[in-house]
Coordinates of C-alpha atoms and ligand atoms in Angstrom, one line a residue:
M1211 CA -102.9 -103.5 40.1
S1212 CA -102.9 -99.8 39.5
A1213 CA -103.6 -98.5 36.0
L1214 CA -100.1 -97.0 35.9
R1215 CA -98.4 -100.2 36.8
A1216 CA -100.4 -102.2 34.3
F1217 CA -99.4 -99.7 31.6
S1218 CA -95.7 -99.7 32.4
S1219 CA -95.6 -103.5 32.4
L1220 CA -97.4 -103.4 29.1
K1221 CA -95.0 -101.0 27.4
G1222 CA -92.3 -103.6 27.0
V1223 CA -94.9 -106.0 25.6
A1224 CA -96.1 -103.5 23.1
A1225 CA -92.6 -102.9 21.9
R1226 CA -92.1 -106.6 21.1
Q1227 CA -95.4 -106.9 19.3
A1228 CA -96.0 -106.2 15.6
P1229 CA -97.7 -102.8 15.5
L1230 CA -101.1 -104.2 14.5
R1231 CA -104.0 -101.9 15.2
F1232 CA -105.9 -104.4 17.1
Q1233 CA -103.1 -105.8 19.2
A1234 CA -103.4 -105.1 22.9
A1235 CA -103.0 -101.5 23.8
R1236 CA -104.0 -99.4 26.8
S1237 CA -107.4 -97.9 26.3
Y1238 CA -106.5 -94.4 27.6
A1239 CA -108.8 -92.4 25.4
S1240 CA -111.8 -94.4 26.6
Q1241 CA -111.4 -94.6 30.3
A1242 CA -114.9 -93.7 31.2
K1243 CA -116.5 -95.8 28.4
T1244 CA -118.4 -99.0 28.9
L1245 CA -117.4 -102.0 26.9
K1246 CA -120.4 -101.5 24.6
E1247 CA -119.6 -97.9 24.0
R1248 CA -116.0 -98.7 23.3
L1249 CA -117.1 -101.5 21.0
A1250 CA -119.4 -99.3 19.0
E1251 CA -116.4 -97.0 18.3
I1252 CA -114.1 -99.9 17.3
I1253 CA -116.4 -101.8 15.1
P1254 CA -116.4 -99.4 12.1
E1255 CA -112.6 -99.2 12.2
K1256 CA -112.3 -103.0 12.3
Q1257 CA -114.8 -103.4 9.5
A1258 CA -112.8 -100.9 7.4
E1259 CA -109.5 -102.7 8.2
V1260 CA -110.8 -106.1 7.2
K1261 CA -112.4 -104.7 4.0
E1262 CA -109.1 -103.0 3.0
F1263 CA -107.1 -106.1 3.8
K1264 CA -109.4 -108.4 1.9
K1265 CA -109.3 -106.1 -1.1
A1266 CA -105.5 -106.1 -1.2
Y1267 CA -104.8 -109.7 -0.2
G1268 CA -108.0 -111.6 -0.7
N1269 CA -106.6 -113.8 -3.5
K1270 CA -103.4 -114.8 -1.6
V1271 CA -103.0 -118.5 -0.9
L1272 CA -103.1 -119.6 2.8
G1273 CA -102.1 -123.2 2.1
E1274 CA -102.9 -126.4 0.3
V1275 CA -105.0 -129.4 1.5
T1276 CA -103.9 -133.0 1.2
V1277 CA -106.0 -136.1 1.2
D1278 CA -104.4 -137.1 4.5
Q1279 CA -105.7 -133.8 6.0
A1280 CA -109.2 -134.4 4.8
Y1281 CA -109.2 -137.8 6.5
G1282 CA -107.1 -136.5 9.4
G1283 CA -109.5 -134.2 11.3
M1284 CA -108.4 -131.2 9.1
R1285 CA -105.3 -130.9 11.2
G1286 CA -103.2 -127.9 10.1
I1287 CA -105.7 -126.6 7.4
K1288 CA -105.7 -122.8 7.6
G1289 CA -109.3 -121.8 6.9
L1290 CA -110.6 -119.9 9.9
V1291 CA -110.4 -116.3 11.2
W1292 CA -110.3 -115.9 15.0
E1293 CA -109.6 -112.5 16.5
G1294 CA -109.1 -113.2 20.2
S1295 CA -106.1 -115.4 20.2
V1296 CA -103.5 -117.2 18.2
L1297 CA -101.8 -120.4 19.2
D1298 CA -98.1 -121.0 18.5
A1299 CA -97.0 -124.6 18.5
E1300 CA -93.9 -123.8 20.5
E1301 CA -94.8 -120.9 22.8
G1302 CA -98.5 -121.5 23.3
I1303 CA -101.4 -119.1 23.4
R1304 CA -101.4 -115.3 23.0
F1305 CA -104.5 -113.4 23.8
R1306 CA -104.6 -110.4 21.4
G1307 CA -100.8 -110.6 21.3
L1308 CA -100.2 -111.1 25.0
S1309 CA -98.8 -114.3 26.4
I1310 CA -100.2 -115.7 29.7
P1311 CA -97.4 -114.2 31.8
E1312 CA -97.8 -110.9 30.0
C1313 CA -101.5 -111.0 30.8
Q1314 CA -100.7 -111.7 34.4
K1315 CA -98.6 -108.5 34.5
A1316 CA -100.8 -106.2 32.4
L1317 CA -104.4 -107.0 33.2
P1318 CA -106.1 -105.5 36.2
A1319 CA -106.3 -107.9 39.2
A1320 CA -108.4 -107.8 42.4
V1321 CA -105.4 -107.9 44.7
A1322 CA -102.0 -106.3 44.2
G1323 CA -99.8 -108.9 42.4
G1324 CA -102.7 -111.3 42.1
E1325 CA -104.2 -113.2 39.2
P1326 CA -105.9 -111.2 36.4
L1327 CA -109.6 -110.7 36.6
P1328 CA -111.4 -112.7 33.8
E1329 CA -113.5 -109.5 33.2
S1330 CA -110.3 -107.8 32.0
L1331 CA -109.5 -110.7 29.8
F1332 CA -112.9 -110.5 28.2
W1333 CA -112.5 -106.8 27.6
L1334 CA -109.1 -107.6 26.0
L1335 CA -110.6 -110.3 23.8
V1336 CA -113.5 -108.2 22.6
T1337 CA -111.6 -104.9 22.0
G1338 CA -107.9 -105.7 21.7
E1339 CA -107.3 -103.2 24.5
V1340 CA -106.2 -103.6 28.1
P1341 CA -109.0 -102.0 30.3
T1342 CA -108.5 -99.7 33.2
D1343 CA -109.3 -100.8 36.7
E1344 CA -112.5 -98.6 36.5
Q1345 CA -113.7 -100.3 33.3
V1346 CA -113.1 -103.7 34.8
K1347 CA -115.1 -102.7 38.0
G1348 CA -117.9 -101.5 35.7
L1349 CA -117.9 -104.9 33.9
S1350 CA -118.0 -106.8 37.2
A1351 CA -121.0 -104.7 38.3
E1352 CA -122.7 -105.2 34.9
W1353 CA -122.4 -109.0 35.1
A1354 CA -123.5 -109.1 38.7
A1355 CA -126.6 -107.0 37.8
R1356 CA -127.5 -109.4 34.9
A1357 CA -126.9 -112.6 36.9
A1358 CA -130.4 -113.7 37.7
I1359 CA -131.8 -116.7 35.8
P1360 CA -135.5 -117.2 34.9
E1361 CA -137.5 -119.3 37.3
F1362 CA -138.3 -122.0 34.7
V1363 CA -134.5 -122.5 34.1
E1364 CA -134.0 -123.0 37.9
E1365 CA -136.8 -125.5 37.9
L1366 CA -135.4 -127.3 34.9
I1367 CA -132.0 -127.7 36.6
D1368 CA -133.8 -128.8 39.9
R1369 CA -135.7 -131.5 38.0
C1370 CA -132.5 -133.1 36.6
P1371 CA -131.6 -136.4 38.2
K1372 CA -128.3 -136.2 40.1
T1373 CA -127.0 -138.9 37.9
L1374 CA -127.3 -136.7 34.7
H1375 CA -123.8 -135.6 34.0
P1376 CA -123.2 -131.9 35.0
M1377 CA -122.1 -131.0 31.5
S1378 CA -125.5 -132.3 30.1
Q1379 CA -127.3 -130.3 32.7
F1380 CA -125.2 -127.2 31.8
S1381 CA -125.9 -127.6 28.1
L1382 CA -129.6 -128.1 28.8
A1383 CA -129.9 -125.0 30.9
V1384 CA -128.0 -122.8 28.4
N1385 CA -130.3 -124.0 25.6
A1386 CA -133.3 -123.1 27.8
L1387 CA -131.9 -119.6 28.4
Q1388 CA -132.4 -119.1 24.7
H1389 CA -135.9 -118.2 25.6
E1390 CA -134.4 -114.8 26.6
S1391 CA -132.5 -114.2 23.4
L1392 CA -132.6 -110.6 22.2
F1393 CA -130.8 -111.6 19.0
A1394 CA -133.5 -114.2 18.1
K1395 CA -136.2 -111.7 18.9
A1396 CA -134.6 -108.9 16.9
Y1397 CA -134.0 -111.2 13.9
S1398 CA -137.7 -112.3 13.9
E1399 CA -138.7 -108.6 14.0
G1400 CA -136.5 -107.9 10.9
I1401 CA -133.3 -106.3 12.3
H1402 CA -130.9 -104.9 9.7
K1403 CA -127.8 -107.1 9.4
S1404 CA -125.5 -104.1 10.1
Q1405 CA -126.9 -104.1 13.6
Y1406 CA -126.5 -107.9 14.3
W1407 CA -123.6 -107.2 16.7
D1408 CA -125.8 -105.2 19.1
P1409 CA -128.2 -108.0 20.3
T1410 CA -125.4 -110.5 20.0
F1411 CA -123.4 -108.4 22.4
E1412 CA -126.4 -108.1 24.8
D1413 CA -127.1 -111.8 24.7
T1414 CA -123.4 -112.5 25.3
M1415 CA -123.3 -110.2 28.3
N1416 CA -126.4 -111.8 29.7
L1417 CA -125.2 -115.3 29.0
I1418 CA -121.8 -114.8 30.7
A1419 CA -123.5 -113.1 33.7
K1420 CA -125.9 -115.9 34.2
L1421 CA -123.4 -118.8 34.0
P1422 CA -122.4 -118.7 37.7
N1423 CA -126.0 -119.1 38.8
I1424 CA -126.5 -122.0 36.4
A1425 CA -123.2 -123.7 37.1
G1426 CA -123.5 -123.0 40.9
R1427 CA -127.0 -124.5 41.0
I1428 CA -125.9 -127.6 39.2
Y1429 CA -123.1 -128.1 41.7
R1430 CA -125.2 -127.4 44.8
N1431 CA -128.0 -129.7 43.5
V1432 CA -125.8 -132.6 42.5
Y1433 CA -123.2 -132.6 45.3
K1434 CA -124.5 -130.4 48.2
D1435 CA -127.8 -129.3 49.8
G1436 CA -129.3 -127.6 46.8
K1437 CA -129.1 -124.2 48.3
V1438 CA -127.5 -121.5 46.1
A1439 CA -126.1 -118.3 47.7
S1440 CA -126.9 -115.0 46.2
I1441 CA -124.7 -113.0 43.8
E1442 CA -123.2 -109.8 45.4
A1443 CA -123.6 -106.6 43.3
D1444 CA -120.3 -105.1 44.3
K1445 CA -118.1 -108.3 43.9
D1446 CA -116.2 -109.6 40.9
Y1447 CA -117.2 -112.5 38.7
S1448 CA -114.9 -115.0 40.2
Y1449 CA -115.8 -114.1 43.8
N1450 CA -119.5 -114.5 43.0
F1451 CA -118.9 -117.8 41.1
S1452 CA -116.9 -119.1 44.1
K1453 CA -119.7 -118.0 46.4
V1454 CA -122.5 -119.8 44.5
L1455 CA -120.3 -122.9 44.6
G1456 CA -119.8 -122.4 48.4
F1457 CA -116.1 -121.6 48.4
E1458 CA -116.0 -117.8 48.8
G1459 CA -114.6 -118.1 52.3
N1460 CA -111.2 -119.2 50.9
S1461 CA -109.5 -116.2 49.2
D1462 CA -106.9 -118.5 47.6
F1463 CA -109.6 -120.5 45.9
V1464 CA -111.1 -117.3 44.6
E1465 CA -107.7 -116.3 43.2
L1466 CA -107.5 -119.8 41.6
M1467 CA -110.9 -119.2 40.0
R1468 CA -109.6 -115.9 38.6
L1469 CA -106.6 -117.6 37.1
Y1470 CA -108.7 -120.6 35.9
L1471 CA -111.4 -118.6 34.2
T1472 CA -108.8 -116.4 32.5
I1473 CA -106.5 -119.1 31.1
H1474 CA -109.2 -121.6 29.9
S1475 CA -111.1 -118.9 28.0
D1476 CA -109.7 -119.0 24.5
H1477 CA -107.4 -121.2 22.5
E1478 CA -107.8 -119.9 19.0
G1479 CA -110.6 -121.0 16.6
G1480 CA -110.0 -124.6 15.5
N1481 CA -110.5 -126.5 18.8
V1482 CA -113.8 -128.3 19.1
S1483 CA -115.7 -126.0 21.4
A1484 CA -114.6 -122.8 19.7
H1485 CA -115.1 -124.1 16.2
T1486 CA -118.5 -125.5 17.0
T1487 CA -119.7 -122.3 18.6
H1488 CA -118.5 -120.3 15.6
L1489 CA -120.0 -122.7 13.1
V1490 CA -123.4 -122.8 14.7
G1491 CA -123.4 -119.1 15.1
S1492 CA -122.7 -118.8 11.4
A1493 CA -126.3 -120.1 10.8
L1494 CA -127.3 -117.0 12.8
S1495 CA -128.3 -119.2 15.7
D1496 CA -128.2 -116.9 18.7
P1497 CA -125.3 -116.9 21.3
Y1498 CA -127.2 -119.3 23.7
L1499 CA -127.7 -122.0 21.0
S1500 CA -124.2 -121.5 19.6
F1501 CA -122.5 -121.8 23.0
A1502 CA -124.6 -124.7 24.1
A1503 CA -123.4 -126.6 20.9
G1504 CA -119.8 -125.7 21.9
L1505 CA -120.4 -127.0 25.4
N1506 CA -121.5 -130.4 24.0
G1507 CA -118.1 -130.5 22.2
L1508 CA -116.2 -129.5 25.3
A1509 CA -117.9 -132.4 27.1
G1510 CA -115.9 -134.9 25.0
P1511 CA -113.0 -136.8 26.7
L1512 CA -110.5 -135.8 24.0
H1513 CA -111.3 -132.1 24.7
G1514 CA -112.6 -130.5 27.9
L1515 CA -113.6 -133.7 29.7
A1516 CA -109.9 -134.6 29.8
N1517 CA -109.6 -132.6 33.1
Q1518 CA -112.0 -134.9 34.9
E1519 CA -110.3 -137.9 33.3
V1520 CA -106.8 -136.7 34.4
L1521 CA -107.7 -136.7 38.1
R1522 CA -109.6 -140.0 37.8
W1523 CA -106.6 -141.6 36.1
T1524 CA -104.1 -140.0 38.7
L1525 CA -106.1 -141.1 41.7
K1526 CA -106.4 -144.6 40.2
L1527 CA -102.7 -144.7 39.8
K1528 CA -102.3 -143.5 43.4
D1529 CA -104.6 -146.2 44.7
S1530 CA -103.0 -148.9 42.6
I1531 CA -99.3 -148.2 43.2
G1532 CA -99.2 -145.6 46.0
I1533 CA -98.4 -141.9 46.1
D1534 CA -94.7 -142.7 46.7
A1535 CA -94.5 -145.1 43.7
S1536 CA -91.1 -145.5 42.2
E1537 CA -90.3 -144.3 38.7
E1538 CA -90.2 -147.9 37.5
Q1539 CA -93.7 -148.6 38.9
I1540 CA -95.1 -145.4 37.3
K1541 CA -93.5 -146.4 34.0
K1542 CA -95.1 -149.8 34.1
Y1543 CA -98.5 -148.2 35.0
L1544 CA -98.2 -145.9 32.0
W1545 CA -97.3 -148.8 29.6
D1546 CA -100.4 -150.7 31.0
T1547 CA -102.5 -147.7 30.1
L1548 CA -101.0 -147.4 26.6
N1549 CA -101.0 -151.1 25.9
G1550 CA -104.7 -151.2 27.0
G1551 CA -105.4 -148.9 24.0
Q1552 CA -106.1 -145.9 26.1
V1553 CA -104.7 -142.4 26.0
V1554 CA -102.8 -140.8 28.9
P1555 CA -105.2 -138.0 29.7
G1556 CA -103.8 -134.5 30.0
Y1557 CA -100.9 -135.1 27.6
G1558 CA -100.6 -134.4 23.9
H1559 CA -102.2 -131.6 21.8
A1560 CA -103.4 -131.2 18.2
V1561 CA -101.3 -128.0 17.8
L1562 CA -98.9 -127.5 20.7
R1563 CA -95.5 -129.2 20.6
K1564 CA -94.2 -128.0 24.0
T1565 CA -95.5 -127.8 27.6
D1566 CA -98.8 -125.8 27.5
P1567 CA -98.2 -122.4 29.2
R1568 CA -101.6 -122.9 30.8
Y1569 CA -100.1 -126.0 32.5
T1570 CA -97.1 -123.9 33.6
A1571 CA -99.3 -121.1 35.0
Q1572 CA -101.2 -123.6 37.1
R1573 CA -98.0 -125.3 38.2
E1574 CA -96.6 -121.9 39.3
F1575 CA -99.9 -121.3 41.2
A1576 CA -99.4 -124.7 43.0
L1577 CA -95.7 -123.9 43.8
K1578 CA -96.9 -120.7 45.4
H1579 CA -99.9 -121.9 47.3
L1580 CA -99.6 -125.7 47.8
P1581 CA -95.9 -126.7 47.3
D1582 CA -96.1 -129.5 49.8
D1583 CA -99.4 -131.1 48.7
P1584 CA -98.6 -134.8 48.1
L1585 CA -100.9 -135.0 45.1
F1586 CA -99.1 -132.0 43.5
G1587 CA -95.9 -133.9 44.2
L1588 CA -97.3 -136.9 42.3
V1589 CA -98.4 -134.6 39.4
S1590 CA -94.9 -133.1 39.3
K1591 CA -93.3 -136.5 39.3
L1592 CA -95.6 -137.6 36.4
Y1593 CA -94.5 -134.5 34.5
H1594 CA -90.9 -135.8 34.6
I1595 CA -91.8 -139.3 33.5
I1596 CA -94.8 -139.2 31.1
P1597 CA -93.1 -137.3 28.2
G1598 CA -90.3 -139.8 28.0
V1599 CA -92.7 -142.8 28.0
L1600 CA -94.9 -141.2 25.4
T1601 CA -91.9 -140.4 23.2
E1602 CA -90.7 -144.0 23.5
H1603 CA -94.3 -145.1 22.6
G1604 CA -93.7 -143.1 19.5
K1605 CA -97.3 -142.2 18.5
T1606 CA -98.2 -138.8 19.9
K1607 CA -96.7 -135.8 18.1
N1608 CA -96.6 -133.9 21.4
P1609 CA -95.6 -135.8 24.6
W1610 CA -96.0 -132.7 26.8
P1611 CA -98.8 -131.9 29.2
N1612 CA -101.8 -129.7 28.2
V1613 CA -104.0 -127.5 30.4
D1614 CA -106.0 -130.4 31.7
A1615 CA -103.1 -132.2 33.3
H1616 CA -102.9 -129.7 36.2
S1617 CA -106.3 -128.2 37.0
G1618 CA -107.7 -131.2 38.9
V1619 CA -105.0 -131.3 41.6
L1620 CA -105.6 -127.6 42.4
L1621 CA -109.3 -128.0 42.7
Q1622 CA -108.9 -131.2 44.8
Y1623 CA -106.6 -129.3 47.2
Y1624 CA -109.3 -126.7 48.0
G1625 CA -112.0 -129.3 48.5
L1626 CA -113.7 -129.2 45.1
T1627 CA -113.2 -132.9 44.7
E1628 CA -116.1 -133.8 42.4
Q1629 CA -114.3 -134.6 39.2
D1630 CA -117.4 -135.0 37.1
Y1631 CA -118.0 -131.3 37.6
Y1632 CA -114.6 -130.0 36.4
T1633 CA -115.5 -129.5 32.8
V1634 CA -118.4 -127.2 33.9
L1635 CA -115.7 -124.8 35.2
F1636 CA -113.9 -125.1 31.9
G1637 CA -117.2 -124.3 30.1
V1638 CA -117.8 -121.2 32.2
S1639 CA -114.4 -119.9 31.2
R1640 CA -114.7 -121.0 27.5
A1641 CA -117.8 -118.8 27.2
L1642 CA -115.6 -115.7 27.4
G1643 CA -113.5 -116.6 24.4
V1644 CA -116.1 -118.1 22.1
T1645 CA -118.7 -115.4 22.7
A1646 CA -116.1 -112.6 22.1
Q1647 CA -115.6 -114.2 18.7
L1648 CA -119.4 -114.4 18.1
I1649 CA -119.5 -110.6 18.6
A1650 CA -116.7 -110.1 16.1
D1651 CA -118.4 -112.6 13.6
R1652 CA -121.6 -110.6 13.6
A1653 CA -119.8 -107.2 13.5
L1654 CA -117.8 -108.3 10.5
G1655 CA -120.7 -109.9 8.7
M1656 CA -119.1 -113.4 8.7
P1657 CA -121.1 -115.6 6.4
L1658 CA -122.6 -119.1 6.8
E1659 CA -119.8 -121.6 7.2
R1660 CA -119.9 -124.3 4.6
P1661 CA -116.7 -126.1 3.6
K1662 CA -116.7 -128.6 0.7
S1663 CA -116.7 -132.4 1.3
Y1664 CA -116.2 -135.4 -0.9
S1665 CA -116.9 -139.1 -0.6
T1666 CA -114.1 -141.6 -0.8
A1667 CA -115.4 -142.8 -4.2
H1668 CA -115.3 -139.2 -5.5
L1669 CA -111.8 -138.6 -4.1
K1670 CA -110.6 -141.9 -5.7
K1671 CA -112.0 -140.8 -9.0
M1672 CA -110.3 -137.4 -8.7
F1673 CA -106.9 -139.0 -8.5
G1674 CA -107.5 -142.0 -10.8
A1675 CA -107.2 -144.5 -7.9
N1676 CA -108.7 -148.0 -8.2
Ligands
LIG819 N1 -101.7 -140.8 25.1 C1 -101.6 -141.9 24.3 N2 -101.7 -141.7 22.9 C2 -101.8 -140.5 22.5 C3 -101.8 -139.3 23.3 C4 -101.8 -139.6 24.7 N3 -101.9 -138.6 25.6 N4 -101.9 -138.2 22.5 C5 -101.9 -138.6 21.3 N5 -101.8 -140.0 21.2 C6 -101.9 -140.9 20.1 C7 -103.2 -140.6 19.3 O1 -104.3 -141.3 20.0 C8 -102.9 -141.0 17.9 O2 -103.0 -142.4 17.9 P1 -103.6 -143.2 16.6 O3 -102.6 -142.9 15.5 O4 -103.5 -144.6 17.1 O5 -104.9 -142.7 16.4 C9 -101.5 -140.6 17.8 O6 -100.9 -140.5 19.1 C10 -101.3 -139.3 17.1 O7 -102.0 -138.3 17.7 P2 -101.6 -136.8 17.7 O8 -101.5 -136.3 16.2 O9 -100.3 -136.6 18.5 O10 -102.7 -136.0 18.4 P3 -104.1 -135.6 17.9 O11 -104.0 -134.2 17.3 O12 -104.8 -136.6 17.0 O13 -105.0 -135.5 19.2 C11 -105.3 -135.0 21.5 C12 -104.8 -134.5 20.2 C13 -105.3 -133.9 22.6 C14 -106.8 -135.4 21.3 C15 -104.5 -136.3 22.0 O14 -103.2 -135.9 22.3 C16 -105.1 -137.0 23.2 O15 -106.0 -137.8 23.1 N6 -104.7 -136.6 24.5 C17 -105.3 -137.1 25.7 C18 -106.6 -136.4 25.9 C19 -106.4 -135.0 26.4 O16 -105.6 -134.7 27.2 N7 -107.2 -134.1 25.8 C20 -107.2 -132.7 26.2 C21 -106.6 -131.7 25.2 C22 -106.7 -130.3 25.6 C23 -108.2 -129.8 25.6 O17 -108.8 -129.7 24.5 O18 -108.7 -129.6 26.7

């Protein structure tokens, strides 16, 4: 998309947004600047904004906390600051004020009318600004130039048994990359805290850049011949990621990766992977250690692992009652799942109360690229049946599909059929959102996170309960 088209489509967006200084805006004044140069300009302004806001509103009350919330996974407690995105229960995620369809219009793409480049989304998350095509190209080149991983990390991945879950291998490799941390080195050498953001930024850029080589190596080792293609210096991140996986020959798959890596990146601060990365980072653990911790949370079946579970569950349903199963057969299958004490993967959400726009974006991609795929037909059929059954079941607060309900069928269509690997793709994308926040955390001097806890005995005493 040309810079002019991106800007004109953004003008309408900007008009509908509250005029916040760090909402998305075209970064005209900074066209030739690199991300780091632009960040260095923005940080003092952001620090002043937060300081002023805290001074004027610091003692305002955000909400109260009930005993149920303390026992209920802290659902709904407002106690975190997250700059990159805000999730509305009804309309879904907005990245720096832009919805997914608005991002698809405003952010630079590789092909006219195509999916946004995740590089542009990262720029948006970090700065609050929509980058120019030139800036995005510069970021692609920077990530490609930083992509090589140390030999000992390659060997570490190569020594993993094929039976070790790809997410465990992923986390292991990211932890090992910590060996390269510039933040850890600078901290041990006594860096002034006002400069924390700089090595955090460098670590983040190196980490993101190296993820395709790590994730690609895991995929090629576990499922293919162990040979990993090389990163191309003049290609974008999604192309290179598709290449190391072995799928760069299919331009539609590369476009899918651009969409996938963009929409899975950030989902405000309270979800397990985001909150964990932020929490661990608050101890001044470097971005590698922090992100590896977040990955371990993403690997849980109630969070990112749900995308592997969805396809497994859907294929089991297909094998059991057939791809052309009737509505009655599907309903019975669903009730068997629920009565067996299991969740229907890909449905429900802790915050959302409507269909996840990330699901809708993937559905639209499927309608454009694979409308006649039988498995997509089954997923569409399930979309019309599951919410009714979950509503009748009466437990879940949100009977609608989340992001994980759709990703598997798209990957399957293009031949990436290894379900156990799917959460690794989610992890590569999630790095963009959680590391953007780590940069903000260190720039704003966010302190050690340490909420208060009580024992049941103490709570009972507080309220005079027997
Ligand atoms: N199928 C069956 N039961 C479900 C359900 C589903 N899809 N979603 C929620 N429920 C049940 C819960 O297990 C809970 O039951 P209990 O009271 O017996 O414990 C009850 O409904 C209330 O849960 P909730 O308040 O609606 O949902 P939570 O905020 O507790 O949990 C989530 C949210 C996503 C973990 C849950 O909806 C779920 O387990 N979904 C299936 C797994 C999934 O798709 N996870 C991916 C989420 C997106 C992501 O992070 O990637």
